[in-house]
CSV table of C-alpha atoms in Angstrom, one decimal:
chain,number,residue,atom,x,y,z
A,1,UNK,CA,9.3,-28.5,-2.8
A,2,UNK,CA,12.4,-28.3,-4.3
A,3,UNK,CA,11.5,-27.1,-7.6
A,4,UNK,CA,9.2,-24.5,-6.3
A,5,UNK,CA,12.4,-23.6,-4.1
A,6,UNK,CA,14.0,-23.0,-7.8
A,7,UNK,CA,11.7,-20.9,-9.1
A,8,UNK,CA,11.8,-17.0,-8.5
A,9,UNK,CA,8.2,-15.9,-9.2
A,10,UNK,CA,7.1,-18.4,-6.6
A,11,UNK,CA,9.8,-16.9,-3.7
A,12,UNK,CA,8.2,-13.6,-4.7
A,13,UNK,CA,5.1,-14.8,-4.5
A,14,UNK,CA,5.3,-16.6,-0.5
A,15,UNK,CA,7.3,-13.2,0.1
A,16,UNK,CA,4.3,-10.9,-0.9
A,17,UNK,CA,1.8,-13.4,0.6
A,18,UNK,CA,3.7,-13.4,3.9
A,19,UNK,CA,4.4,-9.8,4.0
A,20,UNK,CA,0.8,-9.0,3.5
A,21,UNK,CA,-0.1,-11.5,6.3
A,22,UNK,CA,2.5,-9.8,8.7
A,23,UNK,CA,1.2,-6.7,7.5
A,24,UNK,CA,-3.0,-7.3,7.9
A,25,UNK,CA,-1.9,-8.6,11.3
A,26,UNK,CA,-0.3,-5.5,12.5
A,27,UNK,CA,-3.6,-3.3,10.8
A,28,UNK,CA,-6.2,-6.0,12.6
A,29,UNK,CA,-7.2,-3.5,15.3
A,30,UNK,CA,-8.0,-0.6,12.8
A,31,UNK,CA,-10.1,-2.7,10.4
A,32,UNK,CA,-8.3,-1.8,7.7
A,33,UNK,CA,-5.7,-4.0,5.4
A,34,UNK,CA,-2.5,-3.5,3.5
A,35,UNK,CA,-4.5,-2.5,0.9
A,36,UNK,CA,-6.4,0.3,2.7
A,37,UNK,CA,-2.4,1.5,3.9
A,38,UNK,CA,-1.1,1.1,-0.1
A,39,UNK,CA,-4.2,3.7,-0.8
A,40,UNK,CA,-3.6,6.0,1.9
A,41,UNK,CA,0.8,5.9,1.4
A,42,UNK,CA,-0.6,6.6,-2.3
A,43,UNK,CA,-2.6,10.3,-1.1
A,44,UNK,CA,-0.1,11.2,1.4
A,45,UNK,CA,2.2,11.6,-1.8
A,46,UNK,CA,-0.4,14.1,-3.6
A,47,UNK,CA,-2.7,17.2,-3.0
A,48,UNK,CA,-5.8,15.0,-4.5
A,49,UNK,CA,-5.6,11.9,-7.3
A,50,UNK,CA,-8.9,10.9,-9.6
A,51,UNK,CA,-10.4,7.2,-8.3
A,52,UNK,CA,-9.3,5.9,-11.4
A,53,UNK,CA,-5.7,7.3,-11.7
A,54,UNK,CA,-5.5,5.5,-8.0
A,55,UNK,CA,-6.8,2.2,-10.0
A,56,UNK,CA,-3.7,2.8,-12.4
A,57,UNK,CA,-0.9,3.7,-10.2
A,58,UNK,CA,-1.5,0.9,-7.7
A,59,UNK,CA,-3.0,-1.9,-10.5
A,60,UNK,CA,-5.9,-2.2,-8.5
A,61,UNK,CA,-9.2,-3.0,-10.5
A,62,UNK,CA,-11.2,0.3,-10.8
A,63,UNK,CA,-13.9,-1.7,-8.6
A,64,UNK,CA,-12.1,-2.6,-5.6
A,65,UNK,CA,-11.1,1.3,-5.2
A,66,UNK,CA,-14.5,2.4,-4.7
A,67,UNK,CA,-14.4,0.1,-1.8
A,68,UNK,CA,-11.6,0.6,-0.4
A,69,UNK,CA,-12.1,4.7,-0.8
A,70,UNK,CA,-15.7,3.9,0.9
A,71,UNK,CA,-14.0,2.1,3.5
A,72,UNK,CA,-11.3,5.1,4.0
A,73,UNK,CA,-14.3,7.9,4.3
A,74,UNK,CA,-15.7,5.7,6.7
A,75,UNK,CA,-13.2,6.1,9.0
A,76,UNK,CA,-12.7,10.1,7.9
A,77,UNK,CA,-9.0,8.8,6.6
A,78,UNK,CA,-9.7,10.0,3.5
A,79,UNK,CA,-12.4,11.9,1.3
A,80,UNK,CA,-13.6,12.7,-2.3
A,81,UNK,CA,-13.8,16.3,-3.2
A,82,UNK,CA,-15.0,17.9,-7.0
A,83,UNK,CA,-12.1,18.0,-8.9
A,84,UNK,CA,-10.8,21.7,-9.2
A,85,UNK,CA,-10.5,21.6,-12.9
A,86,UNK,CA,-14.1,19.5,-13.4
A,87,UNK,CA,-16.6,19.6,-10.9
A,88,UNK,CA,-18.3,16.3,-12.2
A,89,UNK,CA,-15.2,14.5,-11.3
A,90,UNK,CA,-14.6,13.8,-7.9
A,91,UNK,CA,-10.7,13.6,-5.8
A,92,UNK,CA,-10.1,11.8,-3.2
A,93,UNK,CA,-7.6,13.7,-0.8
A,94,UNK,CA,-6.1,12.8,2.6
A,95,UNK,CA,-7.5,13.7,5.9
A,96,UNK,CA,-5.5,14.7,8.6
A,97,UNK,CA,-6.8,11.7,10.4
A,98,UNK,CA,-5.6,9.8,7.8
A,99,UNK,CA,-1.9,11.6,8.1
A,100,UNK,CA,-2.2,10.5,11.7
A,101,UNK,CA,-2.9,7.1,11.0
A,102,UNK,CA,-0.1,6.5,8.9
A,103,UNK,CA,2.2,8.6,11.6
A,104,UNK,CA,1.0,5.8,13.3
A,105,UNK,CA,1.5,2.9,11.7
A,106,UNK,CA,4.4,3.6,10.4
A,107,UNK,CA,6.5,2.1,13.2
A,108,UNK,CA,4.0,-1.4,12.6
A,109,UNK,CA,5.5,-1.3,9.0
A,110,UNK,CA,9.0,-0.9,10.0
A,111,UNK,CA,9.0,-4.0,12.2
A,112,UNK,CA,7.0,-5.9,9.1
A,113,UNK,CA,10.0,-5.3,6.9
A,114,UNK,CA,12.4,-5.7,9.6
A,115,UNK,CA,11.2,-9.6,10.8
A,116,UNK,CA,10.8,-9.9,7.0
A,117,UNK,CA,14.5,-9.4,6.8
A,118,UNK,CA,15.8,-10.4,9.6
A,119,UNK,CA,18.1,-12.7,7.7
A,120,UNK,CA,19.7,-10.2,5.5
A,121,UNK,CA,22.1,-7.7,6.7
A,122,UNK,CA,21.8,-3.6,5.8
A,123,UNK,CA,23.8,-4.1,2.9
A,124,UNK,CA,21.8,-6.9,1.2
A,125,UNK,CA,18.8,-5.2,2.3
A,126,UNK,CA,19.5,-2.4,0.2
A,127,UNK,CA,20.7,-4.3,-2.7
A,128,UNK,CA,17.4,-6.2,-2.9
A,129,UNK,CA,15.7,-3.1,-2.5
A,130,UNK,CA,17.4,-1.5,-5.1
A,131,UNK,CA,16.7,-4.8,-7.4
A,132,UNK,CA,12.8,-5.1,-6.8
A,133,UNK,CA,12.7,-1.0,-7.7
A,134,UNK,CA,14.2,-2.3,-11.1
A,135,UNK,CA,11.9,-4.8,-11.6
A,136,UNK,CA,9.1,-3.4,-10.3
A,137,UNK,CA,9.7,-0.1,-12.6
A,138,UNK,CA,9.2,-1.8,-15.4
A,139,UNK,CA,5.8,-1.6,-17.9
């Protein structure tokens, strides 16, 4: 165990794997997962994106966001409207039931990242932050 102790991608690896669990936990009730919430954080920052520039942004195969977006419209979280500029494409916007489910889980997410980090104190918190946005930025 030792060696995989040593190894960085692995750390990041049981990080993101126990995050997500901590994460799908928290979401169980709603019958959604992290992946459903990446989505939804995604639209609350936009007016309407095209299925496939959702697929790029959140390197998600083009196929798993037609389920997830099914999933979303579902629930009336979120819905696909003709694109304003082509009416053969299709944009999938927001609800306001979607806005209030992530008013709502928001709280859920800070305790996630909070039991997370528990070990780390503000400052150390912030410094990792600040390092993942660096790597995470990159192409």
């Amino acid at each position: 165990m030792r060696g995989l102790l040593a190894d960085t991608g692995y750390l990041l690896y049981r990080l993101g794997l126990r995050s997500g669990q901590l994460f799908n936990t928290s979401l169980q009730e709603s019958g959604l997962r992290l992946r459903h919430y990446a989505v939804l954080r995604f639209l609350a920052t936009s007016q309407g994106v095209l299925q496939r520039e959702l697929s790029t942004r959140l390197g998600y195969d083009p196929s798993a966001i037609v389920g997830l977006v099914d999933d979303l419209e579902r629930q009336g979280l979120a819905e696909r409207r003709p694109a304003p500029d082509d009416r053969r494409s299709r944009i999938v916007v927001l609800t306001e039931s979607g806005r209030a489910f992530l008013r709502d889980t928001d709280e859920a997410g800070r305790r996630v990242t909070n039991d997370l980090l528990a070990p780390l104190d503000p400052a150390e918190r912030e410094a990792l932050h600040a390092l993942l946005l660096r790597v995470a930025d990159r192409p």
